[in-house]
Amino acid sequence: MNIQFKKGVTELLVLSMLVKSDQYGYDISDRIGQSMQISPGTVYPILRKLKQEKMVTTYLSEISSGPPRKYYKITDLGLSKYMEAYDEWKTFIKVTNQFLEVKHG
Amino acid sequence: MDRHAFLMSLEKELKKRKIDDVSDIIDEYNDYIIHQLELGKKEKNIIAFIGDVKSIANAYVDDEVVSKTKWFDVVATSIFAIPILILMYGFFIALICLVIASWSIAIYYLFGLNSLQFMPSVPLVPSIGFILTLLSFAFLVYLLSYRYFLLVKSMTNQFIVKQKIVVGKYELNKSHIRLTKIAMITFFGFMFISYLIAMIYAKSFEFWHVWQWFI
C-alpha cells in the first residue's frame, strides 16, 4: 500500500480505536499491525503527532507485573477531528466505488 | 539486528534529527518488541516488520516541522482572533444574564411581589401566562447559550492548537437538539397564549396601555 495512503488511514484507525475506549500504546500498534500490516514505525509517529496536535493525551497506568503502561486517551478536539475524518473517508469511499462500478459496468 | 542494536541506532538517528523526548519514543518500541517476543515471534522478524531506522526517524521529523508555527503568523492571527474570541465570550455572558433576568422576573411575578416601582403591574390571571412565557424563554436561552458556549470553546481550542479560527466544529447530542426544539415551541406557544389572554383580559390589542405601563 502507498505510504501516504497508509498514514491517512492509520490516523483514522487510531482515532476510531480511541473513540471506543482508552488504549494501551502497544495494543494500538499490535492491532493495526496485525489487521492492516501497518508497521509500528508508522503507528507510533502518528500517535506522537496526534499528541502534539492535542488530539490525544497520555497517562501512565500501573500494572502488577512489569513497568507502568502508557495509555492514550482521545480529547474533545480529537473527537471532532475523528468525526470530520470519518465523514471524509465515507465520501472518499463512495466516490471511489462510483468510479469502480462505472468501470465494471 | 537485535533489539539493543535496533534501539541504539534508532536513538542515534532521532538525536541526530534533534527530536524531543527520545527516551519516550525508544521506550515504546522497546515495549512493542518485548510484547512481540512474549508471543513467540522471532526478534529478527519483529525488527524487520517495524521498518528501517532512518525512515522511522524521518517520520518524526516531518511532524516536528508542522507543529512549529512561525512567530509572525501567530502574532498576526492573534491580533484578529483574540478580540473576536473576547467579543464572543462577552456575548455568552450577555446570554447568561438574559437567562438570569427573565428567570428573576418570572419569580418576581410568581410571588406577587410589588416592591419594585419600575416593574409594570400585571393583573393576576394574565401574569400566569407571563410567568410561563418568561420561564420557557429562560430555559430556551439557557439551551442556546450552552450550545453557543460549546461553539466558542471549540473555536478557542482550535485557535490555541492551530492558530486558526474555525467555526462550527463541536459535538451536540441529539437530545439537546430535540430539547431546544421543544423549548422553542413551548416558548412561542406560551407567548402567543399569554398575549391572547392579556388582550382579552384588558379588552384591547394594546393591553400595555390599559394597564398603564408607560406612564
PDB file of C-alpha atoms in Angstrom:
ATOM      1  CA  MET A   1       0.000   0.000   0.000  1.00  0.00           C
ATOM      2  CA  ASN A   2       1.081   3.544  -0.742  1.00  0.00           C
ATOM      3  CA  ILE A   3       2.781   5.147   2.314  1.00  0.00           C
ATOM      4  CA  GLN A   4       0.805   8.424   2.294  1.00  0.00           C
ATOM      5  CA  PHE A   5      -2.387   6.464   1.901  1.00  0.00           C
ATOM      6  CA  LYS A   6      -1.405   4.250   4.821  1.00  0.00           C
ATOM      7  CA  LYS A   7      -0.645   7.266   7.001  1.00  0.00           C
ATOM      8  CA  GLY A   8      -4.040   8.837   6.420  1.00  0.00           C
ATOM      9  CA  VAL A   9      -5.887   5.597   7.076  1.00  0.00           C
ATOM     10  CA  THR A  10      -3.787   4.833  10.150  1.00  0.00           C
ATOM     11  CA  GLU A  11      -4.705   8.154  11.727  1.00  0.00           C
ATOM     12  CA  LEU A  12      -8.394   7.374  11.238  1.00  0.00           C
ATOM     13  CA  LEU A  13      -7.956   3.818  12.605  1.00  0.00           C
ATOM     14  CA  VAL A  14      -6.098   5.040  15.685  1.00  0.00           C
ATOM     15  CA  LEU A  15      -8.750   7.663  16.437  1.00  0.00           C
ATOM     16  CA  SER A  16     -11.560   5.159  15.922  1.00  0.00           C
ATOM     17  CA  MET A  17      -9.954   2.762  18.430  1.00  0.00           C
ATOM     18  CA  LEU A  18      -9.656   5.604  20.949  1.00  0.00           C
ATOM     19  CA  VAL A  19     -13.252   6.704  20.473  1.00  0.00           C
ATOM     20  CA  LYS A  20     -14.360   3.360  21.904  1.00  0.00           C
ATOM     21  CA  SER A  21     -12.029   3.399  24.916  1.00  0.00           C
ATOM     22  CA  ASP A  22      -8.607   4.456  26.155  1.00  0.00           C
ATOM     23  CA  GLN A  23      -5.914   2.219  24.700  1.00  0.00           C
ATOM     24  CA  TYR A  24      -2.535   0.905  25.717  1.00  0.00           C
ATOM     25  CA  GLY A  25       0.053   2.085  23.177  1.00  0.00           C
ATOM     26  CA  TYR A  26       1.189  -1.445  22.382  1.00  0.00           C
ATOM     27  CA  ASP A  27      -2.377  -2.663  21.777  1.00  0.00           C
ATOM     28  CA  ILE A  28      -2.918   0.089  19.225  1.00  0.00           C
ATOM     29  CA  SER A  29       0.193  -0.755  17.211  1.00  0.00           C
ATOM     30  CA  ASP A  30      -0.353  -4.500  17.551  1.00  0.00           C
ATOM     31  CA  ARG A  31      -3.972  -4.476  16.397  1.00  0.00           C
ATOM     32  CA  ILE A  32      -3.320  -2.167  13.484  1.00  0.00           C
ATOM     33  CA  GLY A  33      -0.151  -4.107  12.666  1.00  0.00           C
ATOM     34  CA  GLN A  34      -1.951  -7.435  12.594  1.00  0.00           C
ATOM     35  CA  SER A  35      -5.057  -6.469  10.696  1.00  0.00           C
ATOM     36  CA  MET A  36      -3.653  -3.932   8.258  1.00  0.00           C
ATOM     37  CA  GLN A  37       0.024  -4.917   8.003  1.00  0.00           C
ATOM     38  CA  ILE A  38       0.905  -1.378   9.055  1.00  0.00           C
ATOM     39  CA  SER A  39       4.167  -1.274  10.979  1.00  0.00           C
ATOM     40  CA  PRO A  40       4.649   0.287  14.433  1.00  0.00           C
ATOM     41  CA  GLY A  41       7.164   2.532  12.656  1.00  0.00           C
ATOM     42  CA  THR A  42       4.130   4.179  11.066  1.00  0.00           C
ATOM     43  CA  VAL A  43       1.742   3.987  14.040  1.00  0.00           C
ATOM     44  CA  TYR A  44       3.975   5.467  16.751  1.00  0.00           C
ATOM     45  CA  PRO A  45       4.950   8.630  14.846  1.00  0.00           C
ATOM     46  CA  ILE A  46       1.239   9.197  14.179  1.00  0.00           C
ATOM     47  CA  LEU A  47       0.398   8.763  17.854  1.00  0.00           C
ATOM     48  CA  ARG A  48       3.064  11.311  18.698  1.00  0.00           C
ATOM     49  CA  LYS A  49       1.762  13.716  16.090  1.00  0.00           C
ATOM     50  CA  LEU A  50      -1.789  13.341  17.440  1.00  0.00           C
ATOM     51  CA  LYS A  51      -0.469  14.092  20.905  1.00  0.00           C
ATOM     52  CA  GLN A  52       1.381  17.194  19.700  1.00  0.00           C
ATOM     53  CA  GLU A  53      -1.798  18.390  17.996  1.00  0.00           C
ATOM     54  CA  LYS A  54      -3.688  17.793  21.288  1.00  0.00           C
ATOM     55  CA  MET A  55      -5.980  15.236  19.647  1.00  0.00           C
ATOM     56  CA  VAL A  56      -4.959  12.701  22.297  1.00  0.00           C
ATOM     57  CA  THR A  57      -3.409  12.768  25.756  1.00  0.00           C
ATOM     58  CA  THR A  58      -1.408  10.082  27.523  1.00  0.00           C
ATOM     59  CA  TYR A  59      -1.284   8.792  31.057  1.00  0.00           C
ATOM     60  CA  LEU A  60       0.596   6.010  32.822  1.00  0.00           C
ATOM     61  CA  SER A  61      -1.272   3.110  34.351  1.00  0.00           C
ATOM     62  CA  GLU A  62       0.335   0.840  36.911  1.00  0.00           C
ATOM     63  CA  ILE A  63       0.116  -2.915  36.446  1.00  0.00           C
ATOM     64  CA  SER A  64       1.049  -5.658  38.889  1.00  0.00           C
ATOM     65  CA  SER A  65       3.678  -7.252  36.646  1.00  0.00           C
ATOM     66  CA  GLY A  66       6.139  -5.046  34.849  1.00  0.00           C
ATOM     67  CA  PRO A  67       6.597  -1.322  34.296  1.00  0.00           C
ATOM     68  CA  PRO A  68       3.642   1.121  34.094  1.00  0.00           C
ATOM     69  CA  ARG A  69       1.869   1.203  30.747  1.00  0.00           C
ATOM     70  CA  LYS A  70       1.350   4.280  28.623  1.00  0.00           C
ATOM     71  CA  TYR A  71      -2.317   4.760  27.752  1.00  0.00           C
ATOM     72  CA  TYR A  72      -3.740   7.029  25.093  1.00  0.00           C
ATOM     73  CA  LYS A  73      -6.977   8.970  25.591  1.00  0.00           C
ATOM     74  CA  ILE A  74      -8.856  10.962  22.947  1.00  0.00           C
ATOM     75  CA  THR A  75      -9.645  14.676  23.593  1.00  0.00           C
ATOM     76  CA  ASP A  76     -12.676  16.731  22.506  1.00  0.00           C
ATOM     77  CA  LEU A  77     -10.564  18.108  19.713  1.00  0.00           C
ATOM     78  CA  GLY A  78      -9.591  14.577  18.679  1.00  0.00           C
ATOM     79  CA  LEU A  79     -13.230  13.554  18.689  1.00  0.00           C
ATOM     80  CA  SER A  80     -14.233  16.358  16.334  1.00  0.00           C
ATOM     81  CA  LYS A  81     -11.218  15.550  14.158  1.00  0.00           C
ATOM     82  CA  TYR A  82     -12.339  11.913  14.080  1.00  0.00           C
ATOM     83  CA  MET A  83     -15.877  12.791  13.029  1.00  0.00           C
ATOM     84  CA  GLU A  84     -14.545  15.061  10.320  1.00  0.00           C
ATOM     85  CA  ALA A  85     -12.057  12.447   9.063  1.00  0.00           C
ATOM     86  CA  TYR A  86     -14.709   9.726   9.174  1.00  0.00           C
ATOM     87  CA  ASP A  87     -17.074  11.823   7.025  1.00  0.00           C
ATOM     88  CA  GLU A  88     -14.249  12.483   4.566  1.00  0.00           C
ATOM     89  CA  TRP A  89     -13.489   8.778   4.476  1.00  0.00           C
ATOM     90  CA  LYS A  90     -17.110   7.864   3.731  1.00  0.00           C
ATOM     91  CA  THR A  91     -17.246  10.385   0.897  1.00  0.00           C
ATOM     92  CA  PHE A  92     -13.927   9.110  -0.415  1.00  0.00           C
ATOM     93  CA  ILE A  93     -15.142   5.504  -0.413  1.00  0.00           C
ATOM     94  CA  LYS A  94     -18.454   6.430  -2.017  1.00  0.00           C
ATOM     95  CA  VAL A  95     -16.834   8.348  -4.849  1.00  0.00           C
ATOM     96  CA  THR A  96     -14.189   5.656  -5.397  1.00  0.00           C
ATOM     97  CA  ASN A  97     -16.893   2.991  -5.576  1.00  0.00           C
ATOM     98  CA  GLN A  98     -18.876   5.024  -8.053  1.00  0.00           C
ATOM     99  CA  PHE A  99     -15.847   5.165 -10.328  1.00  0.00           C
ATOM    100  CA  LEU A 100     -15.129   1.462  -9.941  1.00  0.00           C
ATOM    101  CA  GLU A 101     -18.740   0.493 -10.693  1.00  0.00           C
ATOM    102  CA  VAL A 102     -18.689   2.529 -13.896  1.00  0.00           C
ATOM    103  CA  LYS A 103     -15.531   0.695 -14.946  1.00  0.00           C
ATOM    104  CA  HIS A 104     -17.047  -2.717 -14.349  1.00  0.00           C
ATOM    105  CA  GLY A 105     -20.379  -1.813 -15.901  1.00  0.00           C
TER     106      GLY A 105
ATOM    107  CA  MET B   1      19.994  -6.689  14.025  1.00  0.00           C
ATOM    108  CA  ASP B   2      18.913  -7.485  17.588  1.00  0.00           C
ATOM    109  CA  ARG B   3      16.713  -5.406  19.866  1.00  0.00           C
ATOM    110  CA  HIS B   4      19.532  -3.443  21.505  1.00  0.00           C
ATOM    111  CA  ALA B   5      21.264  -2.632  18.270  1.00  0.00           C
ATOM    112  CA  PHE B   6      17.953  -1.531  16.738  1.00  0.00           C
ATOM    113  CA  LEU B   7      17.041   0.713  19.668  1.00  0.00           C
ATOM    114  CA  MET B   8      20.542   2.188  19.859  1.00  0.00           C
ATOM    115  CA  SER B   9      20.616   3.056  16.202  1.00  0.00           C
ATOM    116  CA  LEU B  10      17.067   4.477  16.366  1.00  0.00           C
ATOM    117  CA  GLU B  11      18.123   6.609  19.323  1.00  0.00           C
ATOM    118  CA  LYS B  12      21.147   7.856  17.412  1.00  0.00           C
ATOM    119  CA  GLU B  13      19.072   8.765  14.346  1.00  0.00           C
ATOM    120  CA  LEU B  14      16.416  10.554  16.433  1.00  0.00           C
ATOM    121  CA  LYS B  15      19.047  12.563  18.314  1.00  0.00           C
ATOM    122  CA  LYS B  16      20.708  13.481  15.041  1.00  0.00           C
ATOM    123  CA  ARG B  17      17.374  14.982  13.957  1.00  0.00           C
ATOM    124  CA  LYS B  18      17.019  16.905  17.255  1.00  0.00           C
ATOM    125  CA  ILE B  19      13.750  15.227  18.242  1.00  0.00           C
ATOM    126  CA  ASP B  20      12.467  15.878  21.800  1.00  0.00           C
ATOM    127  CA  ASP B  21      11.784  13.112  24.353  1.00  0.00           C
ATOM    128  CA  VAL B  22      13.833  10.474  22.550  1.00  0.00           C
ATOM    129  CA  SER B  23      13.750   8.114  25.543  1.00  0.00           C
ATOM    130  CA  ASP B  24       9.942   8.213  25.463  1.00  0.00           C
ATOM    131  CA  ILE B  25       9.946   7.085  21.836  1.00  0.00           C
ATOM    132  CA  ILE B  26      12.553   4.386  22.468  1.00  0.00           C
ATOM    133  CA  ASP B  27      10.506   3.044  25.386  1.00  0.00           C
ATOM    134  CA  GLU B  28       7.525   2.495  23.123  1.00  0.00           C
ATOM    135  CA  TYR B  29       9.493   0.495  20.551  1.00  0.00           C
ATOM    136  CA  ASN B  30      11.164  -1.467  23.319  1.00  0.00           C
ATOM    137  CA  ASP B  31       7.742  -2.219  24.786  1.00  0.00           C
ATOM    138  CA  TYR B  32       6.478  -3.353  21.389  1.00  0.00           C
ATOM    139  CA  ILE B  33       9.412  -5.690  20.794  1.00  0.00           C
ATOM    140  CA  ILE B  34       9.170  -7.230  24.281  1.00  0.00           C
ATOM    141  CA  HIS B  35       5.469  -7.967  23.873  1.00  0.00           C
ATOM    142  CA  GLN B  36       6.022  -9.484  20.446  1.00  0.00           C
ATOM    143  CA  LEU B  37       8.867 -11.643  21.789  1.00  0.00           C
ATOM    144  CA  GLU B  38       6.497 -12.899  24.501  1.00  0.00           C
ATOM    145  CA  LEU B  39       4.156 -14.015  21.747  1.00  0.00           C
ATOM    146  CA  GLY B  40       6.988 -16.201  20.476  1.00  0.00           C
ATOM    147  CA  LYS B  41       7.902 -14.199  17.414  1.00  0.00           C
ATOM    148  CA  LYS B  42      11.499 -14.041  16.213  1.00  0.00           C
ATOM    149  CA  GLU B  43      13.434 -10.906  17.104  1.00  0.00           C
ATOM    150  CA  LYS B  44      14.741 -10.596  13.567  1.00  0.00           C
ATOM    151  CA  ASN B  45      11.224 -10.682  12.056  1.00  0.00           C
ATOM    152  CA  ILE B  46       9.795  -8.202  14.561  1.00  0.00           C
ATOM    153  CA  ILE B  47      12.508  -5.691  13.795  1.00  0.00           C
ATOM    154  CA  ALA B  48      12.150  -6.190  10.063  1.00  0.00           C
ATOM    155  CA  PHE B  49       8.403  -5.504  10.400  1.00  0.00           C
ATOM    156  CA  ILE B  50       8.962  -2.281  12.369  1.00  0.00           C
ATOM    157  CA  GLY B  51      10.968  -0.957   9.462  1.00  0.00           C
ATOM    158  CA  ASP B  52      14.085   0.891   8.539  1.00  0.00           C
ATOM    159  CA  VAL B  53      15.541   3.049  11.347  1.00  0.00           C
ATOM    160  CA  LYS B  54      16.183   6.070   9.142  1.00  0.00           C
ATOM    161  CA  SER B  55      12.719   6.248   7.676  1.00  0.00           C
ATOM    162  CA  ILE B  56      11.171   5.860  11.145  1.00  0.00           C
ATOM    163  CA  ALA B  57      13.297   8.747  12.419  1.00  0.00           C
ATOM    164  CA  ASN B  58      12.274  10.812   9.388  1.00  0.00           C
ATOM    165  CA  ALA B  59       8.613  10.202  10.156  1.00  0.00           C
ATOM    166  CA  TYR B  60       9.143  12.078  13.434  1.00  0.00           C
ATOM    167  CA  VAL B  61      10.942  14.978  11.755  1.00  0.00           C
ATOM    168  CA  ASP B  62       8.036  15.860   9.428  1.00  0.00           C
ATOM    169  CA  ASP B  63       5.722  16.194  12.392  1.00  0.00           C
ATOM    170  CA  GLU B  64       8.090  18.443  14.339  1.00  0.00           C
ATOM    171  CA  VAL B  65       8.259  20.897  11.453  1.00  0.00           C
ATOM    172  CA  VAL B  66       4.486  21.086  11.106  1.00  0.00           C
ATOM    173  CA  SER B  67       3.928  21.648  14.805  1.00  0.00           C
ATOM    174  CA  LYS B  68       6.246  24.655  14.966  1.00  0.00           C
ATOM    175  CA  THR B  69       4.291  27.642  13.686  1.00  0.00           C
ATOM    176  CA  LYS B  70       6.167  30.776  12.733  1.00  0.00           C
ATOM    177  CA  TRP B  71       6.002  33.569  15.323  1.00  0.00           C
ATOM    178  CA  PHE B  72       4.820  36.088  12.735  1.00  0.00           C
ATOM    179  CA  ASP B  73       1.783  34.009  11.816  1.00  0.00           C
ATOM    180  CA  VAL B  74       0.906  33.539  15.456  1.00  0.00           C
ATOM    181  CA  VAL B  75       1.095  37.285  16.192  1.00  0.00           C
ATOM    182  CA  ALA B  76      -0.765  38.282  13.032  1.00  0.00           C
ATOM    183  CA  THR B  77      -3.598  35.828  13.642  1.00  0.00           C
ATOM    184  CA  SER B  78      -3.819  36.729  17.311  1.00  0.00           C
ATOM    185  CA  ILE B  79      -4.395  40.422  16.519  1.00  0.00           C
ATOM    186  CA  PHE B  80      -7.716  39.450  14.965  1.00  0.00           C
ATOM    187  CA  ALA B  81      -8.540  36.236  16.714  1.00  0.00           C
ATOM    188  CA  ILE B  82      -8.213  37.342  20.336  1.00  0.00           C
ATOM    189  CA  PRO B  83     -10.627  40.322  20.061  1.00  0.00           C
ATOM    190  CA  ILE B  84     -13.102  38.098  18.196  1.00  0.00           C
ATOM    191  CA  LEU B  85     -12.940  35.449  20.909  1.00  0.00           C
ATOM    192  CA  ILE B  86     -13.253  38.053  23.683  1.00  0.00           C
ATOM    193  CA  LEU B  87     -16.339  39.507  21.973  1.00  0.00           C
ATOM    194  CA  MET B  88     -17.800  36.043  21.654  1.00  0.00           C
ATOM    195  CA  TYR B  89     -17.265  35.321  25.354  1.00  0.00           C
ATOM    196  CA  GLY B  90     -18.830  38.718  26.107  1.00  0.00           C
ATOM    197  CA  PHE B  91     -21.920  37.759  24.175  1.00  0.00           C
ATOM    198  CA  PHE B  92     -22.027  34.479  26.072  1.00  0.00           C
ATOM    199  CA  ILE B  93     -22.066  36.405  29.371  1.00  0.00           C
ATOM    200  CA  ALA B  94     -24.874  38.578  27.965  1.00  0.00           C
ATOM    201  CA  LEU B  95     -26.880  35.438  27.190  1.00  0.00           C
ATOM    202  CA  ILE B  96     -26.413  34.124  30.708  1.00  0.00           C
ATOM    203  CA  CYS B  97     -27.537  37.497  32.096  1.00  0.00           C
ATOM    204  CA  LEU B  98     -30.637  37.255  29.915  1.00  0.00           C
ATOM    205  CA  VAL B  99     -31.397  33.835  31.393  1.00  0.00           C
ATOM    206  CA  ILE B 100     -30.996  35.134  34.944  1.00  0.00           C
ATOM    207  CA  ALA B 101     -33.025  38.281  34.199  1.00  0.00           C
ATOM    208  CA  SER B 102     -36.020  36.518  32.682  1.00  0.00           C
ATOM    209  CA  TRP B 103     -35.955  33.881  35.400  1.00  0.00           C
ATOM    210  CA  SER B 104     -35.895  36.607  38.093  1.00  0.00           C
ATOM    211  CA  ILE B 105     -38.803  38.483  36.512  1.00  0.00           C
ATOM    212  CA  ALA B 106     -40.787  35.254  36.428  1.00  0.00           C
ATOM    213  CA  ILE B 107     -40.084  34.735  40.139  1.00  0.00           C
ATOM    214  CA  TYR B 108     -40.992  38.360  40.845  1.00  0.00           C
ATOM    215  CA  TYR B 109     -44.461  37.880  39.354  1.00  0.00           C
ATOM    216  CA  LEU B 110     -44.818  34.342  40.680  1.00  0.00           C
ATOM    217  CA  PHE B 111     -44.649  35.526  44.287  1.00  0.00           C
ATOM    218  CA  GLY B 112     -46.789  38.563  43.532  1.00  0.00           C
ATOM    219  CA  LEU B 113     -44.062  40.944  44.636  1.00  0.00           C
ATOM    220  CA  ASN B 114     -44.637  44.639  44.064  1.00  0.00           C
ATOM    221  CA  SER B 115     -41.619  46.086  45.787  1.00  0.00           C
ATOM    222  CA  LEU B 116     -40.074  47.415  42.588  1.00  0.00           C
ATOM    223  CA  GLN B 117     -41.520  50.683  41.363  1.00  0.00           C
ATOM    224  CA  PHE B 118     -40.328  50.360  37.787  1.00  0.00           C
ATOM    225  CA  MET B 119     -41.892  46.917  37.221  1.00  0.00           C
ATOM    226  CA  PRO B 120     -45.163  47.181  35.294  1.00  0.00           C
ATOM    227  CA  SER B 121     -48.197  45.845  37.086  1.00  0.00           C
ATOM    228  CA  VAL B 122     -49.977  42.846  35.626  1.00  0.00           C
ATOM    229  CA  PRO B 123     -53.352  41.531  36.820  1.00  0.00           C
ATOM    230  CA  LEU B 124     -53.276  38.050  38.343  1.00  0.00           C
ATOM    231  CA  VAL B 125     -54.742  35.956  35.525  1.00  0.00           C
ATOM    232  CA  PRO B 126     -52.556  37.229  32.646  1.00  0.00           C
ATOM    233  CA  SER B 127     -49.500  37.189  34.895  1.00  0.00           C
ATOM    234  CA  ILE B 128     -49.643  33.372  34.925  1.00  0.00           C
ATOM    235  CA  GLY B 129     -49.161  33.416  31.166  1.00  0.00           C
ATOM    236  CA  PHE B 130     -46.339  35.901  31.553  1.00  0.00           C
ATOM    237  CA  ILE B 131     -44.602  33.740  34.140  1.00  0.00           C
ATOM    238  CA  LEU B 132     -44.791  30.654  31.932  1.00  0.00           C
ATOM    239  CA  THR B 133     -43.544  32.637  28.920  1.00  0.00           C
ATOM    240  CA  LEU B 134     -40.615  34.044  30.878  1.00  0.00           C
ATOM    241  CA  LEU B 135     -39.670  30.669  32.357  1.00  0.00           C
ATOM    242  CA  SER B 136     -39.769  28.917  28.985  1.00  0.00           C
ATOM    243  CA  PHE B 137     -37.807  31.816  27.498  1.00  0.00           C
ATOM    244  CA  ALA B 138     -35.165  31.491  30.212  1.00  0.00           C
ATOM    245  CA  PHE B 139     -34.895  27.760  29.525  1.00  0.00           C
ATOM    246  CA  LEU B 140     -34.659  28.253  25.767  1.00  0.00           C
ATOM    247  CA  VAL B 141     -31.940  30.880  26.104  1.00  0.00           C
ATOM    248  CA  TYR B 142     -30.129  28.615  28.552  1.00  0.00           C
ATOM    249  CA  LEU B 143     -30.089  25.776  25.994  1.00  0.00           C
ATOM    250  CA  LEU B 144     -28.956  28.122  23.232  1.00  0.00           C
ATOM    251  CA  SER B 145     -26.231  29.644  25.374  1.00  0.00           C
ATOM    252  CA  TYR B 146     -24.909  26.175  26.216  1.00  0.00           C
ATOM    253  CA  ARG B 147     -24.682  25.415  22.513  1.00  0.00           C
ATOM    254  CA  TYR B 148     -23.071  28.775  21.898  1.00  0.00           C
ATOM    255  CA  PHE B 149     -20.570  28.099  24.660  1.00  0.00           C
ATOM    256  CA  LEU B 150     -19.554  24.807  23.018  1.00  0.00           C
ATOM    257  CA  LEU B 151     -19.001  26.660  19.765  1.00  0.00           C
ATOM    258  CA  VAL B 152     -16.845  29.346  21.380  1.00  0.00           C
ATOM    259  CA  LYS B 153     -14.929  26.719  23.345  1.00  0.00           C
ATOM    260  CA  SER B 154     -14.162  24.710  20.215  1.00  0.00           C
ATOM    261  CA  MET B 155     -13.069  27.898  18.447  1.00  0.00           C
ATOM    262  CA  THR B 156     -10.776  28.717  21.357  1.00  0.00           C
ATOM    263  CA  ASN B 157      -9.320  25.208  21.259  1.00  0.00           C
ATOM    264  CA  GLN B 158      -8.707  25.392  17.538  1.00  0.00           C
ATOM    265  CA  PHE B 159      -7.074  28.767  17.991  1.00  0.00           C
ATOM    266  CA  ILE B 160      -4.768  27.600  20.763  1.00  0.00           C
ATOM    267  CA  VAL B 161      -3.703  24.454  18.959  1.00  0.00           C
ATOM    268  CA  LYS B 162      -3.670  25.501  15.324  1.00  0.00           C
ATOM    269  CA  GLN B 163      -3.711  29.301  15.454  1.00  0.00           C
ATOM    270  CA  LYS B 164      -6.811  29.149  13.292  1.00  0.00           C
ATOM    271  CA  ILE B 165     -10.318  30.480  13.763  1.00  0.00           C
ATOM    272  CA  VAL B 166     -12.635  27.677  12.739  1.00  0.00           C
ATOM    273  CA  VAL B 167     -16.388  27.977  13.084  1.00  0.00           C
ATOM    274  CA  GLY B 168     -18.780  25.124  13.707  1.00  0.00           C
ATOM    275  CA  LYS B 169     -16.743  22.207  14.998  1.00  0.00           C
ATOM    276  CA  TYR B 170     -18.346  20.930  18.128  1.00  0.00           C
ATOM    277  CA  GLU B 171     -20.378  17.963  19.213  1.00  0.00           C
ATOM    278  CA  LEU B 172     -24.007  18.299  20.224  1.00  0.00           C
ATOM    279  CA  ASN B 173     -26.064  15.328  21.270  1.00  0.00           C
ATOM    280  CA  LYS B 174     -29.439  14.644  19.718  1.00  0.00           C
ATOM    281  CA  SER B 175     -31.394  15.049  22.937  1.00  0.00           C
ATOM    282  CA  HIS B 176     -30.094  18.622  23.233  1.00  0.00           C
ATOM    283  CA  ILE B 177     -31.324  19.472  19.742  1.00  0.00           C
ATOM    284  CA  ARG B 178     -34.717  17.890  20.454  1.00  0.00           C
ATOM    285  CA  LEU B 179     -34.982  19.733  23.766  1.00  0.00           C
ATOM    286  CA  THR B 180     -34.187  23.042  22.040  1.00  0.00           C
ATOM    287  CA  LYS B 181     -36.977  22.429  19.530  1.00  0.00           C
ATOM    288  CA  ILE B 182     -39.443  21.642  22.310  1.00  0.00           C
ATOM    289  CA  ALA B 183     -38.330  24.714  24.290  1.00  0.00           C
ATOM    290  CA  MET B 184     -38.731  26.909  21.234  1.00  0.00           C
ATOM    291  CA  ILE B 185     -42.248  25.644  20.505  1.00  0.00           C
ATOM    292  CA  THR B 186     -43.190  25.958  24.191  1.00  0.00           C
ATOM    293  CA  PHE B 187     -41.887  29.492  24.399  1.00  0.00           C
ATOM    294  CA  PHE B 188     -43.657  30.754  21.270  1.00  0.00           C
ATOM    295  CA  GLY B 189     -46.800  28.879  22.303  1.00  0.00           C
ATOM    296  CA  PHE B 190     -46.854  30.458  25.756  1.00  0.00           C
ATOM    297  CA  MET B 191     -46.056  33.873  24.306  1.00  0.00           C
ATOM    298  CA  PHE B 192     -48.969  33.665  21.903  1.00  0.00           C
ATOM    299  CA  ILE B 193     -51.410  32.355  24.506  1.00  0.00           C
ATOM    300  CA  SER B 194     -50.286  34.963  27.074  1.00  0.00           C
ATOM    301  CA  TYR B 195     -50.837  37.710  24.558  1.00  0.00           C
ATOM    302  CA  LEU B 196     -54.312  36.377  23.799  1.00  0.00           C
ATOM    303  CA  ILE B 197     -55.205  36.159  27.494  1.00  0.00           C
ATOM    304  CA  ALA B 198     -53.790  39.615  28.227  1.00  0.00           C
ATOM    305  CA  MET B 199     -55.637  41.024  25.225  1.00  0.00           C
ATOM    306  CA  ILE B 200     -58.961  39.504  26.223  1.00  0.00           C
ATOM    307  CA  TYR B 201     -58.472  40.455  29.851  1.00  0.00           C
ATOM    308  CA  ALA B 202     -57.649  44.079  29.035  1.00  0.00           C
ATOM    309  CA  LYS B 203     -60.202  44.182  26.196  1.00  0.00           C
ATOM    310  CA  SER B 204     -57.616  45.849  23.962  1.00  0.00           C
ATOM    311  CA  PHE B 205     -55.000  44.780  21.422  1.00  0.00           C
ATOM    312  CA  GLU B 206     -52.555  47.009  23.233  1.00  0.00           C
ATOM    313  CA  PHE B 207     -53.018  45.780  26.764  1.00  0.00           C
ATOM    314  CA  TRP B 208     -49.967  47.681  27.964  1.00  0.00           C
ATOM    315  CA  HIS B 209     -51.838  50.985  27.562  1.00  0.00           C
ATOM    316  CA  VAL B 210     -54.801  49.685  29.542  1.00  0.00           C
ATOM    317  CA  TRP B 211     -52.517  48.665  32.422  1.00  0.00           C
ATOM    318  CA  GLN B 212     -50.680  51.976  32.154  1.00  0.00           C
ATOM    319  CA  TRP B 213     -47.197  50.540  31.692  1.00  0.00           C
ATOM    320  CA  PHE B 214     -45.549  53.516  30.106  1.00  0.00           C
ATOM    321  CA  ILE B 215     -46.779  56.382  32.214  1.00  0.00           C
TER     322      ILE B 215
END
